[in-house]
mmCIF file of C-alpha atoms in Angstrom:
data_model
loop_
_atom_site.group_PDB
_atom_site.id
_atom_site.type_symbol
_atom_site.label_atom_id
_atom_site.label_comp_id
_atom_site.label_asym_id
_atom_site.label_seq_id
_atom_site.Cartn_x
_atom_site.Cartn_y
_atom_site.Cartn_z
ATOM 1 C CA UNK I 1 -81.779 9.563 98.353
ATOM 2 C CA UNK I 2 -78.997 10.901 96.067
ATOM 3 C CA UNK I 3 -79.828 13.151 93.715
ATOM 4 C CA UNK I 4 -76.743 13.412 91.731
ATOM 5 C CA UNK I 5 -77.019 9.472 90.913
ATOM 6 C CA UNK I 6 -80.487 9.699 89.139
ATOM 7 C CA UNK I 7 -79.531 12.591 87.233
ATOM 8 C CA UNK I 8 -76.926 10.551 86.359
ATOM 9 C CA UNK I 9 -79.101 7.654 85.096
ATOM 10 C CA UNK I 10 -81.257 9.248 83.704
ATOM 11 C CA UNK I 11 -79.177 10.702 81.258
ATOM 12 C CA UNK I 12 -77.973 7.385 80.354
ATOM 13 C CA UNK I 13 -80.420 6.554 78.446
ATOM 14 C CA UNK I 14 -79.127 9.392 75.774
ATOM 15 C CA UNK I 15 -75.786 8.794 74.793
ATOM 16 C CA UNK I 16 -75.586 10.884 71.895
ATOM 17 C CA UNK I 17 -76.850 14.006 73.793
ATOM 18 C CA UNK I 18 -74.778 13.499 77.003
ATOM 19 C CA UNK I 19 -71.891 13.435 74.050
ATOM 20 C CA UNK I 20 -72.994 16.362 72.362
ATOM 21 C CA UNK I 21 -73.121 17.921 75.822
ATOM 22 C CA UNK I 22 -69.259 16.964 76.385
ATOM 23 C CA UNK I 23 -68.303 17.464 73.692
ATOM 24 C CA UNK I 24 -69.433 21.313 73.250
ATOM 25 C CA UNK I 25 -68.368 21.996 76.885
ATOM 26 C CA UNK I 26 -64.865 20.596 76.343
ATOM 27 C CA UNK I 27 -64.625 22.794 73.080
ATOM 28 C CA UNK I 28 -65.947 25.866 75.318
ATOM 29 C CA UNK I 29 -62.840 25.319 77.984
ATOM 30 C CA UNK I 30 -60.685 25.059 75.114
ATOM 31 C CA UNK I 31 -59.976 21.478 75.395
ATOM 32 C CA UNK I 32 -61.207 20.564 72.372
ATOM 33 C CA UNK I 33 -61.050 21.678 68.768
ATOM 34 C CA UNK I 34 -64.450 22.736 66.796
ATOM 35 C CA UNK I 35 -64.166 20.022 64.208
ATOM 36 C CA UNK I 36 -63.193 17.443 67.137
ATOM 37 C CA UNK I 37 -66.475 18.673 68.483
ATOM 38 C CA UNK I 38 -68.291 18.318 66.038
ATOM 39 C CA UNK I 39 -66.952 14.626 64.844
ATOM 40 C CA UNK I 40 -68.444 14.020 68.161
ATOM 41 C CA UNK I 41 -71.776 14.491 67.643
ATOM 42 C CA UNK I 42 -71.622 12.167 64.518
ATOM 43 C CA UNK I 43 -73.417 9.240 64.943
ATOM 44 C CA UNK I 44 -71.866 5.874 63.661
ATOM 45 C CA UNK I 45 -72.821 2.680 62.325
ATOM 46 C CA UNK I 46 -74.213 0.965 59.613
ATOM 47 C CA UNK I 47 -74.784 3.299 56.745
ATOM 48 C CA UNK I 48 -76.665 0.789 54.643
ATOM 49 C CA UNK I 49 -79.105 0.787 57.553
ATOM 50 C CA UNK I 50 -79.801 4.223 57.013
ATOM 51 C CA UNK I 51 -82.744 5.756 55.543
ATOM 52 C CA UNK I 52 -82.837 5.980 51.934
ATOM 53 C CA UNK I 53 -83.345 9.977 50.887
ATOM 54 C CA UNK I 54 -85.824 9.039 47.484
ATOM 55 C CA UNK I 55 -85.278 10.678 44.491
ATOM 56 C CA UNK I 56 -87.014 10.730 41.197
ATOM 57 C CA UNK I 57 -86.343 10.429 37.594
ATOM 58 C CA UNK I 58 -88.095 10.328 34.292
ATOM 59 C CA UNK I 59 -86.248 8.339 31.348
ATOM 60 C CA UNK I 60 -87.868 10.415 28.733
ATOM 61 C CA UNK I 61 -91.938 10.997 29.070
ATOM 62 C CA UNK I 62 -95.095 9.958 27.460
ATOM 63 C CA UNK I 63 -94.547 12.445 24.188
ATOM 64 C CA UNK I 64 -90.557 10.630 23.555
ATOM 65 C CA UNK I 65 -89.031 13.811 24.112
ATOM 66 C CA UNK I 66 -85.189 12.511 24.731
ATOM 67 C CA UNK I 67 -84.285 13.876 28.075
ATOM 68 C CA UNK I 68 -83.627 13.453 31.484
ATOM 69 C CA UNK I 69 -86.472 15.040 33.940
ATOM 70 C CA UNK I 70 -84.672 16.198 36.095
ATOM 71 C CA UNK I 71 -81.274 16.552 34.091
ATOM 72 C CA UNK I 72 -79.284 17.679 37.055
ATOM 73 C CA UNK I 73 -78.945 15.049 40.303
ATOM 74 C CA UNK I 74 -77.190 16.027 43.588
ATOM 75 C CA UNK I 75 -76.029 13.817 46.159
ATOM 76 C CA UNK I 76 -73.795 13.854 49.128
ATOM 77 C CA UNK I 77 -71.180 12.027 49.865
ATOM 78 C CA UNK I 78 -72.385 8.625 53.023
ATOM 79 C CA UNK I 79 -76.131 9.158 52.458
ATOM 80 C CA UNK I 80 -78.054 6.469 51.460
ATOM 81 C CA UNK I 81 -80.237 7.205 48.405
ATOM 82 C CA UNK I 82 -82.963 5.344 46.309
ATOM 83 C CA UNK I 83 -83.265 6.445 43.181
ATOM 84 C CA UNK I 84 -86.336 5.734 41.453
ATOM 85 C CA UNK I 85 -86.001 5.237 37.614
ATOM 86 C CA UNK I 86 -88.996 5.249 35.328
ATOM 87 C CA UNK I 87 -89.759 4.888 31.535
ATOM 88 C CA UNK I 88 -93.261 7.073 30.511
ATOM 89 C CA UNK I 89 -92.016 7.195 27.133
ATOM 90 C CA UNK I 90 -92.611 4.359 24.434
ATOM 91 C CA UNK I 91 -88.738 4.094 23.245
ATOM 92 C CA UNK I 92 -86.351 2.117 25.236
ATOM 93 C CA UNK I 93 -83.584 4.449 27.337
ATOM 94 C CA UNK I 94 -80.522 3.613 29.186
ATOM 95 C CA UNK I 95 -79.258 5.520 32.500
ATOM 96 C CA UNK I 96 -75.256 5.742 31.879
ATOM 97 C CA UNK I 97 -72.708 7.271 34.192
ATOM 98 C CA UNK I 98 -69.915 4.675 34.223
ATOM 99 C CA UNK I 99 -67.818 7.232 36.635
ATOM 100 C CA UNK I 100 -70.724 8.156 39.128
ATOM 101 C CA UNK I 101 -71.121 4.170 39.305
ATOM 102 C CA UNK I 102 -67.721 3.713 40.061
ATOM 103 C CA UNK I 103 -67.686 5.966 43.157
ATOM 104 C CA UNK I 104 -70.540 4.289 45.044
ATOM 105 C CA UNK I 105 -71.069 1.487 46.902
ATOM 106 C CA UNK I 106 -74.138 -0.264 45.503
ATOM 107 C CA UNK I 107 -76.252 -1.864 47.440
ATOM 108 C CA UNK I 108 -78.934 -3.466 44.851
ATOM 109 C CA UNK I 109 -80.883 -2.475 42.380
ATOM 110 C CA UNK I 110 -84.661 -3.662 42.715
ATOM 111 C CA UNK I 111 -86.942 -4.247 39.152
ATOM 112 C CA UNK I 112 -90.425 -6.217 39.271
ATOM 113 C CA UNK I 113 -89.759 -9.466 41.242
ATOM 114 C CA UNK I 114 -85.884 -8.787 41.013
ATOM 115 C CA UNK I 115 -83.213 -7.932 43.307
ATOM 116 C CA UNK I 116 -80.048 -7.511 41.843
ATOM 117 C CA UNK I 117 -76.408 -6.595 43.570
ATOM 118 C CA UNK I 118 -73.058 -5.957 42.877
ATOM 119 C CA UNK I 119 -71.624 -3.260 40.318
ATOM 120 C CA UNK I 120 -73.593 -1.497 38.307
ATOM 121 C CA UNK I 121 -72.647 0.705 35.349
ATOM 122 C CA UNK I 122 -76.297 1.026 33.394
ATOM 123 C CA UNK I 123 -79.594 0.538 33.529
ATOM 124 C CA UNK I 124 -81.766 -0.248 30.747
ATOM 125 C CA UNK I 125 -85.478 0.758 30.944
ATOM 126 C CA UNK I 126 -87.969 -0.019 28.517
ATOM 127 C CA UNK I 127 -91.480 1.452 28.070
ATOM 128 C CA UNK I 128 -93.205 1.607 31.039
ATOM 129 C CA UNK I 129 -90.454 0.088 33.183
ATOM 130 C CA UNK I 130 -89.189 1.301 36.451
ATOM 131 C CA UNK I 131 -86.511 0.400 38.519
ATOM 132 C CA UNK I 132 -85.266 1.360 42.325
ATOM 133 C CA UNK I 133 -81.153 1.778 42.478
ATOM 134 C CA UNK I 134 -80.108 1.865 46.107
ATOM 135 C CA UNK I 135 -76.855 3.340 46.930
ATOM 136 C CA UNK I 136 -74.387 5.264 48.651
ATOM 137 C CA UNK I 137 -72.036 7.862 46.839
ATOM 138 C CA UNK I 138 -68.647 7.274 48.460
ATOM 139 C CA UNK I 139 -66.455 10.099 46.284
ATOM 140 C CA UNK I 140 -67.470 13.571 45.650
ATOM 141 C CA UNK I 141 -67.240 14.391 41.852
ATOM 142 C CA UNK I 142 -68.837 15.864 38.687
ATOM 143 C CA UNK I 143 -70.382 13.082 36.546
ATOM 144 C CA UNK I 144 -71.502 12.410 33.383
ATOM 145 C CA UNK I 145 -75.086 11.338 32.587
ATOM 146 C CA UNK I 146 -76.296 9.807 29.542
ATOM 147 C CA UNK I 147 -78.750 7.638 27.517
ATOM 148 C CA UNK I 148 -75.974 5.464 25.502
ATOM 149 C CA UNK I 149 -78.863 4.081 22.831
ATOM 150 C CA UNK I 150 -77.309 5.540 19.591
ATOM 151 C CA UNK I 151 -78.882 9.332 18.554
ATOM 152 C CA UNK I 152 -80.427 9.844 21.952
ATOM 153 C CA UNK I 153 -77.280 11.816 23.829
ATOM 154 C CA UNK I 154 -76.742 13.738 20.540
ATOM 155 C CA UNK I 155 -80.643 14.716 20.735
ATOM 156 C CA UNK I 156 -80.234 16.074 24.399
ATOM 157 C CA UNK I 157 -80.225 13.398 26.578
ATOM 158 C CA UNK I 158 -77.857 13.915 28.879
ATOM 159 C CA UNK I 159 -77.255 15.254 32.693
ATOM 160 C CA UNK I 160 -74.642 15.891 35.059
ATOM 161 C CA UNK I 161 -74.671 13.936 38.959
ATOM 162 C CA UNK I 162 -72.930 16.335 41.507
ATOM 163 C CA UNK I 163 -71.958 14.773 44.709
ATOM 164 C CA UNK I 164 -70.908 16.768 47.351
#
């Protein structure tokens, strides 16, 4: 029986390790550069099959205080996120960042029984709504957040999305 052989089939079965493997010994013997190594190791494919990383945000709450809870989102760069939007408060709100909606690719945006997709620059919620936003931030940036009903931004609601 040869030994070597099943070794060799059994690692089959794990490309990306056997990869990793190469890849780090080829860096070792100097036949490879660190960051060639390390593109390597990173796996490929679908990114809109990904797992979505869920994050959370209040439009307001249940005593109409005007802000964002949290006021500060951060992101990075080919990760697929969900972004779950809710209304406790009893005043209509809008999530606005025009620039931040540019730099994504947008999967769909899911409310009650309905599934929209395309572009998206702002999301109206009204009391007791929530919405899901699916996405994945494609340029890494500074952007501004804001509920564009008229008073509200000037009264503190506003936030910054950092993608990295």
């Amino acid at each position: 029986m040869n030994h070597s052989v099943d070794w060799l089939n059994h690692w089959k079965h794990y490309p990306s390790i056997l990869c990793g493997v190469l890849a780090g010994f080829l860096w070792l013997v100097g036949l490879m550069t660190p960051v060639a190594a390390i593109a390597a190791q990173v796996p490929s494919g679908d990114l809109s099959q990904q797992p979505a990383i869920e994050t959370k945000v209040s439009l307001g709450n249940p005593e109409n205080e005007l802000k964002f809870v949290p006021d500060h989102l951060e992101f990075s760069s080919g990760k697929r996120y969900r972004l779950v939007l809710s209304n406790p408060s009893a005043l209509k709100h809008y999530f606005t960042s025009k620039d931040f909606a540019d730099n994504i690719w947008n999967q769909k945006v899911e409310a009650g029984k309905v599934e929209v997709k395309g572009a998206i620059h702002e999301l109206e919620l009204r009391p007791g709504a929530e919405a899901e936003w699916v996405f994945i931030p494609i340029k890494a940036g500074t952007y501004r957040l804001r509920c564009t009903i008229p008073g509200h931004a000037e009264a503190g609601m506003v936030g910054e999305i950092a993608v990295k």
